[in-house]
XYZ file of N, CA and C in Angstrom:
516
model
N -71.018 -72.903 -114.001
C -73.062 -71.846 -113.917
C -72.548 -71.209 -115.564
N -72.969 -70.914 -116.282
C -72.789 -70.523 -117.503
C -73.653 -68.955 -117.237
N -75.042 -69.077 -116.211
C -76.129 -68.097 -116.321
C -76.587 -67.679 -114.997
N -76.793 -66.771 -114.816
C -77.811 -66.221 -113.151
C -78.814 -65.224 -113.475
N -79.936 -65.911 -113.046
C -81.066 -64.928 -113.003
C -82.074 -65.024 -112.026
N -81.470 -63.955 -111.490
C -81.906 -63.074 -110.223
C -83.102 -62.542 -110.164
N -83.887 -63.246 -109.081
C -85.614 -62.306 -109.026
C -85.413 -61.961 -107.261
N -85.578 -60.663 -106.703
C -85.364 -60.160 -105.734
C -86.412 -59.960 -104.949
N -87.211 -60.497 -105.909
C -88.779 -60.004 -105.008
C -89.159 -59.083 -104.454
N -88.391 -58.002 -105.475
C -89.356 -56.415 -105.324
C -89.167 -55.691 -106.481
N -89.618 -56.253 -107.707
C -88.970 -56.270 -108.727
C -87.933 -55.743 -109.827
N -86.709 -55.986 -109.099
C -85.660 -55.899 -109.700
C -85.073 -57.409 -109.850
N -84.224 -57.268 -110.819
C -83.582 -58.534 -111.463
C -82.114 -58.196 -111.072
N -81.104 -59.258 -111.740
C -79.929 -59.391 -111.858
C -79.652 -60.342 -112.524
N -78.349 -60.467 -113.571
C -77.439 -61.823 -114.042
C -76.468 -61.770 -113.670
N -76.148 -60.944 -113.236
C -74.925 -60.950 -111.887
C -74.208 -62.458 -110.748
N -73.488 -62.535 -111.371
C -72.940 -64.268 -110.602
C -73.127 -63.373 -109.014
N -72.626 -62.285 -108.500
C -72.699 -61.504 -106.858
C -73.035 -60.517 -107.121
N -74.704 -60.362 -107.228
C -75.596 -59.855 -107.178
C -75.661 -58.615 -106.196
N -76.227 -57.501 -105.941
C -76.507 -56.742 -105.128
C -77.819 -56.389 -104.767
N -78.504 -55.712 -103.998
C -79.994 -54.772 -104.315
C -80.103 -54.097 -102.588
N -80.752 -53.026 -103.642
C -81.083 -52.560 -102.536
C -82.672 -51.831 -102.033
N -83.353 -52.425 -101.391
C -84.792 -52.897 -100.675
C -84.949 -51.096 -100.247
N -86.065 -50.639 -101.050
C -86.610 -49.258 -100.365
C -87.894 -49.674 -99.390
N -88.243 -50.703 -98.863
C -89.328 -51.052 -98.188
C -89.173 -51.518 -97.170
N -89.178 -51.860 -95.784
C -89.076 -53.325 -94.860
C -89.903 -54.257 -95.775
N -90.104 -55.243 -95.209
C -91.082 -56.536 -95.192
C -90.261 -57.774 -95.556
N -91.406 -58.949 -96.168
C -90.237 -59.836 -96.336
C -90.392 -60.056 -97.666
N -89.582 -60.594 -98.761
C -89.350 -60.729 -99.954
C -88.696 -61.948 -100.103
N -89.309 -62.895 -101.113
C -88.964 -64.248 -101.498
C -87.674 -63.646 -102.845
N -86.741 -64.604 -102.541
C -85.598 -63.938 -103.859
C -85.494 -65.696 -104.377
N -85.228 -65.496 -105.437
C -85.008 -66.705 -106.468
C -83.788 -66.269 -107.084
N -83.299 -67.797 -107.316
C -82.293 -67.771 -108.640
C -81.830 -69.000 -109.342
N -82.281 -68.598 -110.316
C -82.221 -69.522 -111.213
C -80.748 -69.484 -112.283
N -80.182 -70.839 -111.981
C -78.843 -71.250 -112.868
C -78.756 -72.264 -114.080
N -78.188 -71.962 -115.170
C -77.826 -72.831 -115.869
C -76.468 -73.357 -116.049
N -75.814 -74.613 -116.116
C -74.685 -75.157 -116.429
C -74.198 -75.018 -117.994
N -73.164 -75.494 -117.986
C -72.643 -75.873 -119.863
C -73.145 -76.732 -120.242
N -73.848 -77.722 -118.890
C -73.796 -79.221 -119.437
C -75.261 -79.137 -119.864
N -75.907 -78.207 -119.561
C -77.144 -78.329 -120.254
C -78.262 -78.251 -118.999
N -77.815 -78.809 -117.502
C -78.837 -78.820 -116.869
C -79.426 -77.142 -116.300
N -80.086 -77.013 -114.994
C -80.929 -76.057 -114.805
C -81.388 -76.349 -113.578
N -81.163 -75.472 -112.229
C -81.272 -75.739 -111.299
C -82.346 -74.232 -110.420
N -82.745 -74.174 -109.442
C -82.960 -72.482 -108.760
C -82.494 -72.874 -107.146
N -82.906 -71.716 -106.723
C -83.219 -71.741 -105.452
C -83.809 -70.505 -104.788
N -84.125 -71.047 -103.518
C -85.535 -69.287 -103.133
C -85.091 -69.785 -101.640
N -85.133 -68.200 -100.813
C -85.156 -67.928 -99.795
C -86.268 -67.228 -99.267
N -86.437 -66.882 -98.035
C -86.934 -65.380 -98.170
C -86.579 -64.858 -96.929
N -86.357 -63.454 -97.571
C -85.268 -62.589 -96.667
C -85.891 -61.460 -96.028
N -86.030 -61.188 -94.941
C -86.719 -60.249 -94.078
C -85.673 -58.887 -93.971
N -86.105 -57.268 -94.443
C -85.854 -56.485 -94.486
C -86.321 -55.909 -93.547
N -85.802 -55.374 -91.983
C -86.455 -54.319 -91.578
C -85.928 -52.860 -91.706
N -86.559 -52.405 -90.766
C -86.719 -50.676 -90.966
C -85.591 -50.519 -90.537
N -85.351 -49.026 -90.812
C -83.862 -48.916 -90.233
C -83.881 -49.128 -88.802
N -83.305 -49.460 -87.431
C -83.373 -49.789 -86.015
C -83.507 -48.234 -85.303
N -83.970 -48.181 -84.374
C -84.450 -46.908 -84.051
C -82.986 -46.293 -83.331
N -83.125 -44.814 -82.677
C -82.294 -44.513 -81.756
C -82.657 -44.836 -80.863
N -81.865 -45.833 -79.553
C -82.576 -45.626 -78.338
C -82.790 -44.804 -77.690
N -83.744 -45.036 -76.468
C -83.767 -44.040 -75.479
C -83.993 -44.554 -74.150
N -83.398 -44.148 -72.984
C -82.753 -45.001 -72.130
C -83.088 -43.861 -70.995
N -83.085 -44.434 -69.950
C -83.229 -43.191 -68.810
C -82.469 -44.031 -67.528
N -81.883 -43.750 -66.204
C -81.396 -43.968 -65.169
C -82.488 -43.934 -64.220
N -82.204 -44.494 -63.063
C -83.232 -44.246 -61.541
C -82.730 -43.188 -60.900
N -81.043 -42.938 -61.214
C -80.860 -41.671 -60.079
C -80.113 -41.215 -61.312
N -79.754 -39.617 -60.834
C -79.081 -38.810 -61.720
C -77.410 -38.558 -61.521
N -77.056 -38.861 -59.942
C -76.004 -39.281 -59.562
C -76.037 -40.662 -58.868
N -74.875 -40.715 -58.417
C -74.723 -42.255 -57.598
C -73.604 -42.111 -56.791
N -73.020 -43.749 -56.017
C -71.785 -44.039 -56.059
C -70.336 -44.337 -55.920
N -69.442 -44.523 -55.836
C -69.100 -45.239 -56.381
C -69.210 -46.608 -55.906
N -69.188 -47.517 -56.542
C -69.310 -49.163 -56.046
C -70.694 -49.834 -56.106
N -71.948 -48.706 -55.957
C -73.348 -48.896 -55.661
C -73.802 -49.154 -57.649
N -74.841 -49.973 -57.214
C -75.325 -50.403 -58.910
C -76.489 -49.749 -59.064
N -75.923 -49.274 -60.464
C -77.061 -48.030 -61.199
C -77.432 -48.769 -62.196
N -79.004 -48.909 -62.149
C -79.887 -49.267 -63.527
C -80.096 -48.266 -64.349
N -79.854 -49.137 -65.451
C -79.859 -48.332 -66.988
C -81.131 -48.819 -67.304
N -82.160 -48.155 -67.669
C -83.556 -48.417 -68.201
C -83.331 -48.285 -69.311
N -83.918 -49.245 -70.523
C -83.918 -49.419 -71.958
C -85.241 -48.569 -72.127
N -85.972 -47.778 -72.868
C -87.450 -47.655 -72.977
C -87.146 -47.486 -74.622
N -86.622 -47.860 -75.315
C -86.840 -47.804 -76.851
C -88.093 -48.990 -77.401
N -88.582 -48.291 -77.994
C -90.109 -49.276 -79.080
C -89.488 -49.886 -80.076
N -89.791 -51.211 -79.786
C -89.177 -52.240 -80.452
C -90.215 -53.253 -81.232
N -91.360 -52.603 -81.617
C -91.934 -52.970 -82.938
C -90.877 -52.823 -84.042
N -91.603 -54.336 -84.563
C -90.960 -55.298 -86.109
C -90.010 -55.378 -86.286
N -89.646 -55.536 -85.078
C -88.010 -56.114 -85.384
C -87.741 -57.940 -85.010
N -89.366 -58.441 -84.895
C -88.579 -59.995 -84.373
C -87.918 -60.236 -83.802
N -87.759 -59.784 -82.608
C -86.493 -59.850 -81.392
C -85.013 -59.917 -82.363
N -85.024 -58.921 -83.210
C -83.954 -58.729 -83.984
C -83.065 -57.894 -83.615
N -83.778 -57.128 -82.429
C -83.288 -55.804 -82.090
C -81.922 -56.027 -81.133
N -80.854 -55.565 -81.130
C -79.881 -55.521 -79.915
C -78.956 -54.389 -79.854
N -78.594 -54.403 -78.376
C -77.886 -53.565 -78.193
C -76.753 -53.516 -77.680
N -75.856 -52.546 -77.800
C -74.540 -51.931 -77.224
C -74.028 -50.646 -76.534
N -73.734 -51.220 -75.035
C -73.768 -49.914 -74.475
C -72.166 -50.141 -73.929
N -71.398 -48.612 -73.863
C -70.697 -48.498 -73.464
C -70.332 -47.017 -72.391
N -69.476 -47.023 -70.968
C -69.511 -46.382 -70.160
C -68.144 -46.136 -70.128
N -68.196 -44.179 -69.947
C -66.856 -44.180 -69.405
C -66.124 -45.092 -68.422
N -64.429 -45.257 -68.465
C -64.451 -45.986 -67.292
C -64.180 -47.710 -67.663
N -65.283 -48.014 -68.212
C -64.973 -49.369 -68.301
C -65.288 -49.490 -69.348
N -64.154 -50.758 -69.167
C -63.512 -51.231 -70.605
C -64.361 -52.571 -71.571
N -65.384 -53.049 -70.792
C -66.354 -53.848 -71.123
C -67.299 -53.002 -71.736
N -67.975 -54.222 -73.047
C -69.094 -53.463 -73.634
C -70.602 -54.195 -73.167
N -71.600 -53.878 -72.804
C -72.523 -54.448 -72.539
C -73.045 -54.511 -73.783
N -74.068 -56.051 -73.972
C -74.926 -56.089 -75.106
C -76.164 -56.626 -74.699
N -76.757 -55.617 -73.655
C -78.302 -56.387 -72.861
C -78.982 -55.150 -72.949
N -79.999 -55.421 -72.881
C -81.335 -54.133 -73.215
C -81.208 -53.162 -72.043
N -81.107 -53.724 -70.955
C -80.852 -52.636 -69.789
C -80.134 -52.922 -68.506
N -78.567 -52.681 -68.844
C -78.088 -53.195 -67.945
C -77.872 -52.348 -66.452
N -77.175 -52.980 -65.859
C -76.858 -52.360 -63.895
C -75.275 -52.811 -64.260
N -74.843 -51.748 -63.425
C -73.212 -51.748 -62.906
C -72.915 -50.802 -62.176
N -71.865 -50.966 -61.270
C -71.107 -50.211 -60.404
C -69.633 -49.784 -61.124
N -69.701 -48.198 -60.995
C -68.444 -47.553 -61.503
C -67.748 -47.684 -59.981
N -66.253 -48.064 -60.747
C -65.215 -47.712 -59.773
C -64.166 -46.966 -59.248
N -64.860 -45.747 -59.982
C -64.157 -44.211 -60.136
C -65.017 -43.916 -60.048
N -64.841 -42.162 -59.106
C -66.031 -41.218 -59.148
C -65.592 -40.229 -60.639
N -66.088 -39.295 -60.791
C -66.725 -38.232 -61.784
C -67.700 -38.705 -62.444
N -67.468 -37.988 -63.788
C -68.406 -37.814 -64.745
C -68.347 -38.967 -65.424
N -69.730 -39.702 -65.885
C -69.616 -40.647 -67.082
C -70.348 -40.765 -68.033
N -69.931 -40.599 -68.955
C -71.073 -40.715 -70.250
C -71.309 -42.534 -70.868
N -72.509 -42.297 -71.145
C -73.181 -43.338 -70.995
C -73.505 -43.437 -73.013
N -73.318 -44.395 -73.587
C -73.728 -44.336 -75.314
C -73.931 -45.692 -75.168
N -75.848 -46.008 -76.092
C -75.820 -46.909 -76.249
C -76.197 -47.118 -77.675
N -76.192 -47.996 -78.815
C -76.770 -47.983 -79.762
C -77.491 -49.592 -80.215
N -78.661 -49.016 -80.848
C -79.155 -50.585 -81.761
C -78.917 -50.719 -82.438
N -79.308 -52.407 -83.054
C -78.585 -52.616 -84.518
C -79.565 -53.638 -84.400
N -80.109 -54.312 -86.007
C -80.714 -55.437 -86.291
C -79.305 -55.892 -87.226
N -79.784 -56.898 -87.724
C -78.237 -57.982 -88.801
C -78.046 -56.809 -89.780
N -76.686 -56.052 -90.074
C -76.591 -55.218 -91.104
C -76.672 -54.101 -91.222
N -77.243 -53.470 -89.541
C -77.269 -51.826 -89.910
C -77.724 -51.627 -88.019
N -76.966 -50.499 -88.617
C -76.236 -50.327 -86.832
C -77.379 -48.826 -86.480
N -78.163 -48.187 -85.640
C -78.775 -46.834 -85.437
C -77.637 -45.593 -85.110
N -77.952 -44.603 -84.843
C -76.797 -43.864 -84.351
C -77.167 -43.624 -82.507
N -76.299 -43.053 -81.841
C -76.254 -43.201 -80.391
C -77.356 -42.101 -79.706
N -77.408 -42.890 -78.419
C -78.332 -42.554 -77.334
C -76.995 -41.804 -76.637
N -76.913 -40.814 -75.868
C -75.327 -40.013 -74.939
C -76.604 -39.446 -73.765
N -75.734 -39.637 -72.721
C -76.390 -39.544 -71.294
C -75.195 -38.805 -70.372
N -75.066 -38.254 -69.544
C -74.425 -38.697 -68.393
C -74.837 -38.669 -67.228
N -73.684 -39.565 -66.068
C -74.210 -39.396 -64.698
C -73.268 -39.101 -63.972
N -72.816 -38.685 -63.029
C -72.158 -38.374 -61.849
C -71.836 -39.521 -60.958
N -70.735 -39.730 -60.629
C -70.048 -40.839 -59.707
C -69.588 -40.144 -58.475
N -70.273 -40.045 -57.334
C -70.166 -39.791 -56.213
C -68.910 -40.452 -55.569
N -67.896 -39.773 -54.826
C -67.187 -40.722 -53.790
C -67.310 -41.336 -52.867
N -67.088 -42.002 -52.436
C -67.714 -43.002 -51.053
C -66.996 -42.068 -49.982
N -68.077 -41.998 -49.127
C -67.536 -41.129 -47.468
C -66.283 -41.913 -47.122
N -65.266 -41.408 -46.501
C -64.069 -41.560 -46.388
C -64.593 -41.913 -44.355
N -64.243 -43.164 -43.840
C -65.555 -43.415 -43.008
C -64.337 -44.297 -41.840
N -63.675 -44.004 -40.659
C -62.732 -44.826 -40.221
C -63.055 -44.278 -38.494
N -62.773 -44.961 -37.475
C -62.980 -45.033 -36.308
C -62.206 -45.503 -35.517
N -61.688 -45.617 -34.274
C -61.003 -46.272 -33.449
C -61.925 -46.817 -32.039
N -60.961 -47.173 -31.298
C -61.980 -47.792 -30.217
C -60.904 -48.486 -29.090
N -60.982 -47.992 -27.729
C -60.302 -48.438 -26.575
C -60.534 -49.927 -26.197
N -58.942 -50.148 -26.211
C -58.772 -51.705 -25.516
C -59.601 -51.856 -24.460
N -60.991 -52.736 -23.913
C -61.260 -52.804 -22.998
C -61.555 -54.364 -22.425
N -61.725 -55.000 -21.329
C -62.358 -56.099 -21.064
C -63.602 -56.210 -21.137
N -64.303 -57.495 -21.197
C -65.156 -58.045 -21.096
C -66.096 -57.975 -19.496
N -67.455 -57.026 -20.223
C -68.024 -56.415 -19.129
C -67.410 -54.864 -18.831
N -67.204 -54.312 -19.566
C -66.664 -52.628 -19.382
C -66.526 -51.911 -20.626
N -66.924 -50.860 -20.066
C -67.472 -49.934 -21.561
C -66.253 -50.009 -22.463
N -66.277 -49.785 -23.684
C -66.545 -49.475 -25.074
C -65.991 -48.009 -25.361
N -65.175 -47.393 -25.632
C -65.779 -45.778 -26.168
C -64.991 -46.444 -27.581
N -65.985 -45.600 -28.650
C -65.372 -45.270 -29.621
C -65.169 -43.974 -30.190
N -64.390 -43.688 -31.201
C -64.198 -42.211 -31.669
C -64.236 -42.699 -33.156
N -65.218 -41.819 -33.318
C -65.320 -41.060 -34.650
C -64.417 -40.742 -35.240
N -63.650 -41.069 -36.704
C -62.673 -40.009 -37.100
C -63.189 -39.860 -38.620
N -64.388 -39.719 -38.410
C -65.026 -39.603 -39.830
C -65.526 -38.495 -39.911
N -65.613 -37.655 -41.312
C -65.988 -36.372 -41.522
C -67.216 -36.083 -42.166
N -68.116 -37.230 -42.160
C -69.600 -36.897 -42.491
C -70.244 -36.323 -41.165
N -71.281 -35.998 -41.732
C -72.218 -35.170 -40.565
C -73.106 -36.736 -40.126
N -73.649 -37.542 -40.081
C -74.530 -38.431 -39.684
C -74.091 -39.499 -39.956
N -74.572 -40.507 -38.754
C -73.601 -41.517 -38.920
C -74.580 -42.880 -38.230
N -74.340 -43.915 -38.754
C -75.641 -45.374 -37.836
C -74.418 -46.156 -37.603
N -74.193 -46.588 -36.175
C -73.265 -47.528 -35.594
C -74.497 -48.643 -35.894
N -73.058 -49.920 -35.828
C -73.765 -51.241 -35.739
C -73.271 -52.262 -34.985
N -73.216 -52.385 -33.377
C -72.287 -53.604 -32.882
C -72.507 -54.679 -32.819
């Protein structure tokens, strides 16, 4: 190839073999490259390129301010997703959780107690937002234990509650 003639669809052009262009406005652009070879042949290619606005910093909420170990917590994504043609994706991280979640509104249970930091970013191909961050406190499960006396069929069994909590519900 002896020459390149790029037209980026936004009024900008280039003759570089590997050009760069910075689009100033979101929208659809028809990009064309014309090439010439040393044997006198010419060819061209076109493609439509969509430039999206920067992804929004996500917004999310939780159904609770505190939860218990091993109980599922729903994280509700409240991000306005207009103008992204289903290209907007999310990446969630949580204190104490090794996995990264790539769903819009995750649900998960924490295995340890304490304050947990939740962070979520949004992205489109080629661009990532800043992070939205919040915290939730995860409480330990109450320690629940009991004993029962050995008894024969038809005789009363006495249960001794050894739990430290103030309210109880027994299911026999």
